[in-house]
Amino acid sequence: MNILSIALLRAWVFLMWNAQQLIAYIRGKRSVFIPITDLRIVYCDNGLLVVDKSHELLLNSIHPWQNYVTLQMQLFFALPRLADFTLDHMYRFVHRLDAPTSGLICIAYSPKMAGLAAKAFQNRTTKKLYIAVVWGHVQDSTSLDRARLPRSDYLPTLNINVSHCTEMCTKTGDMEYLVDFAIGDLLFSWPEGRRQKIMVPDWTPNCWRPRSAQTKVTVLKHGFLEGSPASLLLLEPHSGRRHQLRLHCALGLRGHPIAGDLLYGRLYGDGDSVEIIKDHRLPRLMLHAYSLHLELVPKPPRVKGEKKQERVDGAHPQPVELYFESSRDMLQGCHWVDAAVFHSL
């Protein structure tokens, strides 16, 4: 593609990016405006790009030239030279982040790096840390507050036995917990008739394709968000399931959903609670991908005539370790007040 074509495409993307956000805002479907130039590049070298993503931004779309408000189009506007038009999404997204979640995301712009990074995530030689704010003070006790067991009106519809919640979370240290239960898909029908795929614990009837999931939870602070008790948590997922952190907080922490979670807060929270009402007032889901540690293991060099399983002695490259940290402040624009501090980042 020549320079003129790329320039015209960038101008079109800029126009449609702003137009679609404006239309969505007027219709009440969007509450935040993201400038297309707000692309925070943390790292760009050796075929790897790490971006600090905004909240309320999809990674990509199956119809990229119809839905323009995506990280994919933001990347194309800023870095068209890295786009590969032979790919469905123009860029190789190594892992996923939900649209409402902000923070670090890896993109590979060379096939070799895409393979190395994908293998690192597959072999779990990566470490991802998230910051989250949940409603309520997560207590330092041998068992979490049973009074906060989920009591949503939707629990009978989901056929979830909340007594299982007392078995899913164990205390592992000072203000540290391990949430451990498998999760799977469920096509849920809302009372208004809308159907939506959600994640549910594996003991839920009609749960499809359940897979094991573990999350380490560290309580950093107790405080108040919008005047209501809340806790600042550090979350370390030991697996990468869809909506894992949101479900593990809402159910595994026994009624402490992530603030601003209009899906799982509604499903597993008390529908009349002050927290649910305030979820609609918050500017975002209070979940942020804070840090990322990668250990990339390059393939050993091949020697001409060498058999597939043979390698030259001493020719195994050393792993390359990369560490990235986000500079975005998730609490910016929110009324958060510290109370007790237990751990620091």
Coordinates of C-alpha atoms in Angstrom, one line a residue:
M1 CA 0.0 0.0 0.0
N2 CA 1.5 3.4 -1.0
I3 CA 1.9 6.4 1.1
L4 CA -1.1 8.3 -0.3
S5 CA -3.4 5.4 0.3
I6 CA -2.3 5.1 3.9
A7 CA -2.7 8.8 4.5
L8 CA -6.2 8.7 3.1
L9 CA -7.1 5.7 5.3
R10 CA -5.7 7.4 8.4
A11 CA -7.8 10.5 7.7
W12 CA -10.9 8.3 7.3
V13 CA -10.1 6.4 10.5
F14 CA -9.7 9.6 12.4
L15 CA -13.1 10.9 11.1
M16 CA -15.0 7.7 11.8
W17 CA -13.4 7.2 15.3
N18 CA -14.7 10.6 16.5
A19 CA -18.0 10.3 14.7
Q20 CA -18.8 6.9 16.2
Q21 CA -17.9 7.9 19.7
L22 CA -20.0 11.1 19.3
I23 CA -23.1 9.1 18.1
A24 CA -22.7 6.6 20.9
Y25 CA -22.4 9.4 23.5
I26 CA -25.6 11.1 22.2
R27 CA -27.5 7.8 22.3
G28 CA -26.3 7.2 25.9
K29 CA -24.3 4.1 25.0
R30 CA -21.0 5.7 25.9
S31 CA -19.9 7.8 28.8
V32 CA -16.2 8.4 28.0
F33 CA -14.5 9.9 25.0
I34 CA -11.1 8.5 24.1
P35 CA -8.9 10.6 21.8
I36 CA -7.4 8.5 19.0
T37 CA -4.0 10.0 19.8
D38 CA -4.2 8.6 23.4
L39 CA -2.0 5.6 22.6
R40 CA 0.5 5.0 25.4
I41 CA 3.4 2.9 24.0
V42 CA 5.4 1.3 26.8
Y43 CA 7.7 -0.7 24.6
C44 CA 8.4 -1.1 20.9
D45 CA 11.4 -3.2 19.9
N46 CA 12.4 -6.6 18.5
G47 CA 9.0 -7.4 17.1
L48 CA 7.1 -6.7 20.3
L49 CA 4.8 -3.8 21.1
V50 CA 3.4 -3.2 24.6
V51 CA 0.6 -0.7 25.0
D52 CA -1.1 0.8 28.0
K53 CA -4.7 0.5 26.9
S54 CA -7.5 2.9 27.8
H55 CA -10.7 1.5 29.5
E56 CA -13.9 1.2 27.5
L57 CA -11.9 0.2 24.4
L58 CA -12.3 -3.0 22.4
L59 CA -9.1 -4.7 21.2
N60 CA -10.4 -5.4 17.8
S61 CA -13.5 -6.2 15.8
I62 CA -14.5 -8.9 13.3
H63 CA -15.7 -5.9 11.1
P64 CA -12.7 -3.5 11.5
W65 CA -13.9 -1.1 8.8
Q66 CA -17.3 -0.8 10.4
N67 CA -16.4 -0.6 14.1
Y68 CA -13.6 2.0 14.3
V69 CA -13.4 2.6 18.1
T70 CA -10.9 -0.2 18.8
L71 CA -7.3 -0.5 19.8
Q72 CA -6.7 -2.1 16.4
M73 CA -7.7 1.2 14.6
Q74 CA -5.9 3.3 17.2
L75 CA -2.7 1.3 16.4
F76 CA -3.3 1.7 12.6
F77 CA -3.6 5.5 13.0
A78 CA -0.4 5.8 15.0
L79 CA 1.7 2.9 13.5
P80 CA 0.4 2.0 10.0
R81 CA 3.9 0.7 9.1
L82 CA 3.4 -2.2 11.6
A83 CA 0.1 -3.2 10.1
D84 CA -0.1 -6.6 8.3
F85 CA -3.1 -6.5 5.9
T86 CA -2.9 -10.3 5.4
L87 CA -4.2 -10.7 9.0
D88 CA -7.8 -10.4 9.9
H89 CA -7.1 -7.8 12.6
M90 CA -3.9 -6.3 11.0
Y91 CA -2.0 -6.9 14.3
R92 CA -1.1 -10.0 16.3
F93 CA -2.7 -9.6 19.7
V94 CA -0.8 -12.1 21.9
H95 CA -3.3 -12.1 24.8
R96 CA -6.7 -10.5 25.6
L97 CA -8.1 -7.7 27.7
D98 CA -11.8 -7.0 28.2
A99 CA -13.0 -3.7 26.7
P100 CA -13.8 -2.2 30.2
T101 CA -10.4 -3.2 31.5
S102 CA -7.4 -0.8 31.1
G103 CA -3.7 -1.6 31.2
L104 CA -0.9 -3.5 29.5
I105 CA -1.5 -5.5 26.4
C106 CA 1.1 -7.2 24.1
I107 CA 1.1 -7.0 20.4
A108 CA 3.6 -8.9 18.2
Y109 CA 4.5 -7.3 14.8
S110 CA 6.7 -10.1 13.6
P111 CA 5.8 -13.8 13.1
K112 CA 8.8 -14.9 15.1
M113 CA 8.0 -12.8 18.2
A114 CA 4.3 -13.8 17.9
G115 CA 5.4 -17.4 18.3
L116 CA 7.7 -16.7 21.2
A117 CA 5.2 -14.6 23.1
A118 CA 2.3 -17.0 22.5
K119 CA 4.5 -19.9 23.7
A120 CA 5.3 -17.9 26.9
F121 CA 1.6 -17.4 27.7
Q122 CA 0.9 -21.1 26.8
N123 CA 3.7 -22.3 29.1
R124 CA 2.8 -19.8 31.8
T125 CA 6.2 -18.2 31.9
T126 CA 4.4 -14.9 32.2
K127 CA 3.2 -13.1 35.3
K128 CA 0.4 -10.6 35.1
L129 CA -0.7 -8.4 38.0
Y130 CA -4.0 -6.5 38.2
I131 CA -5.2 -3.7 40.5
A132 CA -8.9 -3.8 41.4
V133 CA -11.3 -2.0 43.7
V134 CA -14.1 -4.1 45.2
W135 CA -17.0 -3.1 47.2
G136 CA -16.8 -3.8 50.9
H137 CA -13.8 -4.3 53.3
V138 CA -12.3 -7.7 52.6
Q139 CA -11.5 -8.8 56.1
D140 CA -8.4 -10.5 57.5
S141 CA -9.9 -13.5 59.0
T142 CA -9.8 -17.3 58.6
S143 CA -13.2 -17.1 56.8
L144 CA -14.5 -14.1 54.9
D145 CA -17.6 -12.4 56.2
R146 CA -20.5 -14.8 55.6
A147 CA -23.0 -11.9 55.9
R148 CA -21.8 -10.8 52.5
L149 CA -22.7 -14.0 50.7
P150 CA -24.2 -13.2 47.3
R151 CA -28.0 -12.8 47.6
S152 CA -28.9 -11.6 44.1
D153 CA -32.4 -12.1 42.7
Y154 CA -30.8 -13.9 39.7
L155 CA -29.3 -16.7 41.8
P156 CA -32.4 -18.8 41.6
T157 CA -32.4 -18.4 37.8
L158 CA -28.8 -19.5 37.7
N159 CA -29.4 -22.3 40.2
I160 CA -26.2 -21.4 42.0
N161 CA -25.9 -22.8 45.5
V162 CA -24.2 -20.0 47.5
S163 CA -23.1 -22.4 50.2
H164 CA -20.3 -23.4 47.8
C165 CA -18.9 -19.9 48.2
T166 CA -17.5 -20.8 51.7
E167 CA -15.3 -23.5 50.1
M168 CA -13.8 -21.5 47.2
C169 CA -11.5 -19.1 49.0
T170 CA -8.7 -20.0 51.4
K171 CA -6.5 -17.7 53.5
T172 CA -2.8 -18.0 52.5
G173 CA -1.1 -15.2 54.4
D174 CA -1.5 -11.8 56.0
M175 CA -4.4 -10.3 54.0
E176 CA -3.8 -12.8 51.2
Y177 CA -6.2 -15.3 49.8
L178 CA -6.4 -17.9 47.0
V179 CA -9.6 -18.2 45.1
D180 CA -9.8 -21.6 43.3
F181 CA -12.8 -22.8 41.3
A182 CA -13.3 -23.8 37.7
I183 CA -15.4 -21.6 35.4
G184 CA -17.3 -22.1 32.2
D185 CA -19.7 -20.5 29.7
L186 CA -23.5 -20.1 30.1
L187 CA -26.0 -18.5 27.8
F188 CA -28.0 -16.5 30.3
S189 CA -31.5 -15.0 29.6
W190 CA -32.2 -11.7 31.3
P191 CA -35.8 -10.9 32.4
E192 CA -36.1 -8.4 29.7
G193 CA -35.5 -11.1 27.1
R194 CA -31.9 -10.3 26.2
R195 CA -29.5 -13.3 26.0
Q196 CA -25.9 -13.0 27.0
K197 CA -22.9 -15.3 27.4
I198 CA -21.6 -15.1 30.9
M199 CA -19.1 -17.1 33.0
V200 CA -20.3 -19.2 35.9
P201 CA -18.8 -21.7 38.4
D202 CA -18.5 -25.3 37.2
W203 CA -21.2 -26.6 39.5
T204 CA -23.8 -24.4 37.7
P205 CA -26.4 -26.4 35.7
N206 CA -25.7 -26.1 31.9
C207 CA -22.2 -24.8 32.5
W208 CA -20.3 -25.4 29.2
R209 CA -16.6 -26.2 28.9
P210 CA -15.5 -25.5 32.5
R211 CA -11.8 -25.0 33.0
S212 CA -9.7 -24.7 36.2
A213 CA -9.0 -21.1 37.4
Q214 CA -7.0 -19.8 40.3
T215 CA -6.5 -16.2 41.5
K216 CA -4.2 -15.0 44.2
V217 CA -5.7 -12.0 46.0
T218 CA -3.7 -9.5 48.2
V219 CA -5.6 -6.8 50.1
L220 CA -3.5 -3.6 49.7
K221 CA -5.8 -1.1 51.4
H222 CA -9.2 -0.6 52.9
G223 CA -10.9 2.7 52.0
F224 CA -14.0 4.4 50.8
L225 CA -15.1 4.8 47.2
E226 CA -17.8 7.3 46.6
G227 CA -18.4 7.2 50.3
S228 CA -19.0 3.5 50.5
P229 CA -16.6 0.9 52.1
A230 CA -14.2 -0.6 49.5
S231 CA -10.9 -2.5 49.2
L232 CA -8.0 -2.0 46.9
L233 CA -6.7 -5.4 45.8
L234 CA -3.7 -6.8 43.9
L235 CA -4.9 -9.8 41.7
E236 CA -2.6 -12.4 40.2
P237 CA -4.4 -14.8 37.9
H238 CA -2.7 -18.2 37.7
S239 CA -4.8 -18.9 34.6
G240 CA -6.3 -16.8 31.9
R241 CA -10.0 -17.5 31.7
R242 CA -12.5 -15.0 30.3
H243 CA -13.9 -12.7 33.1
Q244 CA -12.0 -14.8 35.6
L245 CA -11.1 -11.9 37.9
R246 CA -14.5 -10.4 37.8
L247 CA -16.2 -13.7 38.7
H248 CA -13.6 -14.7 41.3
C249 CA -14.1 -11.4 43.1
A250 CA -17.9 -11.4 43.0
L251 CA -18.3 -15.1 44.0
G252 CA -14.9 -16.3 45.4
L253 CA -14.6 -13.3 47.7
R254 CA -18.2 -14.0 48.8
G255 CA -20.0 -10.9 47.7
H256 CA -17.2 -8.4 47.0
P257 CA -17.7 -7.6 43.3
I258 CA -15.4 -5.3 41.4
A259 CA -16.7 -1.7 41.6
G260 CA -18.3 -0.6 38.3
D261 CA -19.0 -4.2 37.2
L262 CA -22.5 -3.8 35.8
L263 CA -22.6 -7.5 34.8
Y264 CA -21.3 -9.6 37.7
G265 CA -22.2 -7.0 40.3
R266 CA -25.8 -7.2 39.1
L267 CA -25.7 -11.0 38.9
Y268 CA -24.1 -11.8 42.2
G269 CA -24.8 -8.6 44.3
D270 CA -27.8 -7.4 46.2
G271 CA -30.0 -5.6 43.6
D272 CA -31.1 -3.0 46.2
S273 CA -27.6 -2.2 47.6
V274 CA -26.0 1.2 47.5
E275 CA -23.0 -0.3 45.7
I276 CA -25.1 -1.5 42.7
I277 CA -26.6 2.0 42.4
K278 CA -23.1 3.6 42.6
D279 CA -21.8 1.2 39.9
H280 CA -23.8 3.2 37.4
R281 CA -22.2 6.4 38.5
L282 CA -18.6 5.3 38.3
P283 CA -16.7 6.3 35.2
R284 CA -15.3 2.8 34.6
L285 CA -14.9 -0.8 35.7
M286 CA -12.3 -0.6 38.5
L287 CA -9.9 -3.2 37.1
H288 CA -6.5 -2.4 35.6
A289 CA -3.7 -4.6 34.2
Y290 CA -0.9 -3.0 36.2
S291 CA 2.3 -5.0 35.4
L292 CA 3.5 -7.7 33.0
H293 CA 6.5 -10.0 33.3
L294 CA 7.5 -12.0 30.2
E295 CA 10.1 -14.7 29.9
L296 CA 10.8 -15.4 26.3
V297 CA 12.8 -18.5 25.3
P298 CA 14.3 -18.3 21.8
K299 CA 14.6 -21.4 19.8
P300 CA 18.1 -22.9 19.6
P301 CA 19.8 -22.4 16.2
R302 CA 19.6 -25.2 13.7
V303 CA 22.7 -26.5 11.9
K304 CA 22.5 -27.6 8.3
G305 CA 22.0 -31.3 8.0
E306 CA 21.1 -31.6 11.7
K307 CA 18.2 -33.8 12.7
K308 CA 15.1 -32.1 14.1
Q309 CA 15.7 -33.2 17.7
E310 CA 19.5 -32.6 17.6
R311 CA 21.0 -29.4 18.8
V312 CA 24.7 -28.2 19.1
D313 CA 26.0 -28.4 22.7
G314 CA 26.0 -25.0 24.4
A315 CA 23.9 -23.5 21.6
H316 CA 20.7 -23.1 23.7
P317 CA 20.0 -19.3 24.0
Q318 CA 19.3 -17.9 27.5
P319 CA 15.7 -16.8 28.2
V320 CA 15.0 -13.1 27.7
E321 CA 13.1 -11.5 30.6
L322 CA 11.1 -8.3 30.1
Y323 CA 9.2 -6.4 32.8
F324 CA 6.6 -3.6 32.1
E325 CA 4.6 -1.4 34.4
S326 CA 1.6 0.8 33.7
S327 CA 1.6 4.5 34.4
R328 CA -2.2 5.0 34.3
D329 CA -3.9 5.9 37.5
M330 CA -7.1 3.9 37.7
L331 CA -8.4 6.0 40.7
Q332 CA -8.1 9.2 38.8
G333 CA -11.5 10.9 38.7
C334 CA -12.9 8.7 41.4
H335 CA -13.6 9.7 45.0
W336 CA -11.3 7.3 46.8
V337 CA -10.2 7.8 50.4
D338 CA -7.6 5.6 52.1
A339 CA -8.4 3.9 55.5
A340 CA -6.0 1.1 56.6
V341 CA -3.0 0.2 54.5
F342 CA -1.7 -3.4 54.6
H343 CA 0.6 -3.9 51.6
S344 CA 2.3 -1.6 49.1
L345 CA 2.9 -2.3 45.4

